[in-house]
Amino acid sequence: MFQVKNKFIKQLLGSFMDLLPIFVVIFVFQLFILHKPIPNLGDIAVGTAFVVLGLTLFIQGLEKSLFPIGESMAYAFSKKGSLSWLLLFAFSLGFGTTAAEPALIAVAAEAARIAADGGMIEQTEIAKNDYAFGLRFTVAFSVGFAILLGVLRIIRGWPLHYLIIPGYIGVVIMTFFAPDAIIGIAYDSGGVTTSTITVPLVTALGVGLASAIRGRNPMTDGFGLIAFASLTPMIFVMAYGMIL
Amino acid sequence: MMTLLNEIFSTLLSTLRDVTPIIFVIVFFQLVVIRRPFSHLKDLVMGMFFVILGMTFFLVGLDKALFPLGTTMAEQLTSPDFINPSTDQLISIAWQDYYWVYIFGACIGFATTLAEPALIAVAIKAQQISGGAIKAWYLRLAVSIGVAVGISLGTYRIVSGIDLYMFIIAGYVIVITQTIFSPKLIVGLAYDSGGVTTSTVTVPLVTALGIGLASSIPGRNPLLDGFGLIAFASLFPIMAVLAYAQFADWINRRAQLKQTEKETEGE
């Protein structure tokens, strides 16, 4: 390969390579398996240029903003030494980023429809909206709680699997008692909570805390916040389904 | 051209709406609680601007280039016309007839995960703080393989109609067993990688696949059985990353063993 000097162009090329597999998969399936032509080549070309440019800008901005913010706030809080403020910050970050998450809004609306069809709630718009709002609030609260618990774990130095494994056991036990209709949604809600902008910020916060606190290793203690944020929504959503 | 500009503008607005609560929380705690101005404010604002603009272009581009084709493809691949079941469909569903769905699920899961920005971010961070012991590229590869296996098994589950929780519980048992035997350094990263795989790129395509599949198979309810693929895509990367760590550990140990053998021979 030829040497590319300019960092931005190098990054653009990298983004292009990252996206190439998707196009290969889609084109191969469209042409050779479905035996259909590829529609709107112009749109696809413009869209591809946008995706490549967008990914490049995102990665450039990430290293300048989300990573340093997360880390510098972690250092500032650990210097300040106020645990309750740090925990409040952790909760607000989890709650605030999740409540407005578009993927979650879509899933909550879908869940309300299922609940209404299943006769769990009334077939009215108000009942469905209430249900969807309650679900969103539940998930946002559970993610806030997850980040809070994860931060507390980093500070205390508890091993991650001591908390994750009981969490798994909790999910399994809840599964046997929760209504069938909610299980699929509950399992999926764990995956949709963590958005592309939240993940780098929360990761930087965890790693920053683990490096700021003496005796913590950023590698073993710094990660795990996202894991909590994917686990607690499952438990809380199933609980929501059982209570209602 | 106008519609394109409109689309960019409305996506920019919705990205801004997503980012606002985050910025609000950060600014409030920085100014009211920490009570110090931001250092490198210019860089931060520039970086944030890049992130928002980048997400906007990324989303608009996906909507233009990938999602329409990807979702119709998922529908076509799962439609009875394409699958054309060889056996009498009323009697039984032969899961083998759906092999293209499994292959497509694996390929698209693999490819979209490689391009997932959140995963790229975590991989960069992991490479930085492990001092290069963990390669960003290998980590992303491991996670993508995990998602590929997960999606393809998840589509098989929808076809076969086996209960979701059976797979998830079995998966948990495997993850817990792996955790006991794997190097402790990787455990946090592995658990995190389950959560980062499913965001911007993967979710829309995978959801279309799940719902298309559940609506084309008699006896499946798209609203109930269409869910669950995301859960698979979050669970299997954990196994894949733990397996990658165990494998790397094993290779290292073998190399060390050979090294000491050579040294003793040399003496």
mmCIF file of N, CA and C in Angstrom, chain B residues 77 83 85-89 91-103 152-153 155-162 213 217 220:
data_model
loop_
_atom_site.group_PDB
_atom_site.id
_atom_site.type_symbol
_atom_site.label_atom_id
_atom_site.label_comp_id
_atom_site.label_asym_id
_atom_site.label_seq_id
_atom_site.Cartn_x
_atom_site.Cartn_y
_atom_site.Cartn_z
ATOM 1 N N LEU B 77 -35.407 -12.168 1.616
ATOM 2 C CA LEU B 77 -34.759 -13.436 1.962
ATOM 3 C C LEU B 77 -35.633 -14.284 2.869
ATOM 4 N N ILE B 83 -37.792 -18.632 -0.193
ATOM 5 C CA ILE B 83 -37.395 -19.851 0.519
ATOM 6 C C ILE B 83 -37.987 -21.081 -0.158
ATOM 7 N N PRO B 85 -40.342 -23.545 0.360
ATOM 8 C CA PRO B 85 -40.127 -24.758 1.152
ATOM 9 C C PRO B 85 -40.432 -26.010 0.337
ATOM 10 N N SER B 86 -39.525 -26.950 0.391
ATOM 11 C CA SER B 86 -39.666 -28.150 -0.423
ATOM 12 C C SER B 86 -40.732 -29.087 0.147
ATOM 13 N N THR B 87 -40.812 -29.138 1.471
ATOM 14 C CA THR B 87 -41.797 -30.016 2.087
ATOM 15 C C THR B 87 -43.131 -29.285 2.196
ATOM 16 N N ASP B 88 -44.174 -30.007 2.496
ATOM 17 C CA ASP B 88 -45.487 -29.389 2.664
ATOM 18 C C ASP B 88 -45.447 -28.461 3.860
ATOM 19 N N GLN B 89 -45.649 -27.193 3.572
ATOM 20 C CA GLN B 89 -45.442 -26.180 4.602
ATOM 21 C C GLN B 89 -46.421 -26.336 5.762
ATOM 22 N N ILE B 91 -47.533 -29.048 7.092
ATOM 23 C CA ILE B 91 -47.226 -30.135 8.018
ATOM 24 C C ILE B 91 -46.117 -29.726 8.983
ATOM 25 N N SER B 92 -44.999 -29.287 8.427
ATOM 26 C CA SER B 92 -43.918 -28.909 9.330
ATOM 27 C C SER B 92 -43.022 -27.869 8.664
ATOM 28 N N ILE B 93 -42.316 -27.153 9.479
ATOM 29 C CA ILE B 93 -41.367 -26.184 8.955
ATOM 30 C C ILE B 93 -39.998 -26.842 9.006
ATOM 31 N N ALA B 94 -39.381 -26.992 7.860
ATOM 32 C CA ALA B 94 -38.045 -27.575 7.856
ATOM 33 C C ALA B 94 -37.036 -26.453 8.050
ATOM 34 N N TRP B 95 -36.324 -26.509 9.137
ATOM 35 C CA TRP B 95 -35.426 -25.393 9.428
ATOM 36 C C TRP B 95 -34.286 -25.297 8.409
ATOM 37 N N GLN B 96 -33.993 -26.412 7.747
ATOM 38 C CA GLN B 96 -32.893 -26.369 6.771
ATOM 39 C C GLN B 96 -33.215 -25.452 5.594
ATOM 40 N N ASP B 97 -34.531 -25.301 5.288
ATOM 41 C CA ASP B 97 -34.910 -24.471 4.145
ATOM 42 C C ASP B 97 -34.469 -23.030 4.301
ATOM 43 N N TYR B 98 -34.199 -22.642 5.496
ATOM 44 C CA TYR B 98 -33.917 -21.230 5.743
ATOM 45 C C TYR B 98 -32.421 -20.929 5.792
ATOM 46 N N TYR B 99 -31.613 -21.824 5.191
ATOM 47 C CA TYR B 99 -30.156 -21.663 5.377
ATOM 48 C C TYR B 99 -29.631 -20.314 4.895
ATOM 49 N N TRP B 100 -30.241 -19.749 3.812
ATOM 50 C CA TRP B 100 -29.742 -18.448 3.351
ATOM 51 C C TRP B 100 -29.968 -17.368 4.398
ATOM 52 N N VAL B 101 -31.040 -17.517 5.175
ATOM 53 C CA VAL B 101 -31.306 -16.544 6.238
ATOM 54 C C VAL B 101 -30.201 -16.597 7.287
ATOM 55 N N TYR B 102 -29.802 -17.812 7.665
ATOM 56 C CA TYR B 102 -28.733 -17.933 8.672
ATOM 57 C C TYR B 102 -27.432 -17.321 8.142
ATOM 58 N N ILE B 103 -27.132 -17.629 6.865
ATOM 59 C CA ILE B 103 -25.879 -17.125 6.286
ATOM 60 C C ILE B 103 -25.922 -15.600 6.193
ATOM 61 N N SER B 152 -27.014 -15.494 13.738
ATOM 62 C CA SER B 152 -27.405 -16.657 12.974
ATOM 63 C C SER B 152 -28.112 -17.676 13.864
ATOM 64 N N LEU B 153 -27.665 -17.818 15.099
ATOM 65 C CA LEU B 153 -28.366 -18.693 16.046
ATOM 66 C C LEU B 153 -29.737 -18.116 16.411
ATOM 67 N N THR B 155 -31.688 -16.285 14.467
ATOM 68 C CA THR B 155 -32.648 -16.523 13.387
ATOM 69 C C THR B 155 -33.081 -17.988 13.402
ATOM 70 N N TYR B 156 -32.147 -18.873 13.714
ATOM 71 C CA TYR B 156 -32.514 -20.289 13.822
ATOM 72 C C TYR B 156 -33.562 -20.488 14.926
ATOM 73 N N ARG B 157 -33.399 -19.750 16.011
ATOM 74 C CA ARG B 157 -34.363 -19.851 17.099
ATOM 75 C C ARG B 157 -35.761 -19.427 16.652
ATOM 76 N N ILE B 158 -35.819 -18.342 15.857
ATOM 77 C CA ILE B 158 -37.133 -17.881 15.395
ATOM 78 C C ILE B 158 -37.764 -18.941 14.494
ATOM 79 N N VAL B 159 -36.954 -19.551 13.612
ATOM 80 C CA VAL B 159 -37.481 -20.572 12.710
ATOM 81 C C VAL B 159 -37.939 -21.793 13.497
ATOM 82 N N SER B 160 -37.102 -22.230 14.431
ATOM 83 C CA SER B 160 -37.421 -23.472 15.136
ATOM 84 C C SER B 160 -38.461 -23.255 16.237
ATOM 85 N N GLY B 161 -38.600 -22.010 16.698
ATOM 86 C CA GLY B 161 -39.604 -21.735 17.721
ATOM 87 C C GLY B 161 -39.215 -22.151 19.126
ATOM 88 N N ILE B 162 -37.931 -22.446 19.343
ATOM 89 C CA ILE B 162 -37.471 -22.767 20.696
ATOM 90 C C ILE B 162 -37.542 -21.499 21.544
ATOM 91 N N LEU B 213 -38.712 -12.383 9.349
ATOM 92 C CA LEU B 213 -38.675 -13.831 9.533
ATOM 93 C C LEU B 213 -39.888 -14.300 10.334
ATOM 94 N N ILE B 217 -43.159 -16.938 8.811
ATOM 95 C CA ILE B 217 -43.289 -18.324 9.251
ATOM 96 C C ILE B 217 -44.637 -18.518 9.939
ATOM 97 N N ARG B 220 -45.706 -18.048 13.979
ATOM 98 C CA ARG B 220 -44.869 -17.123 14.753
ATOM 99 C C ARG B 220 -45.554 -15.769 14.800
#
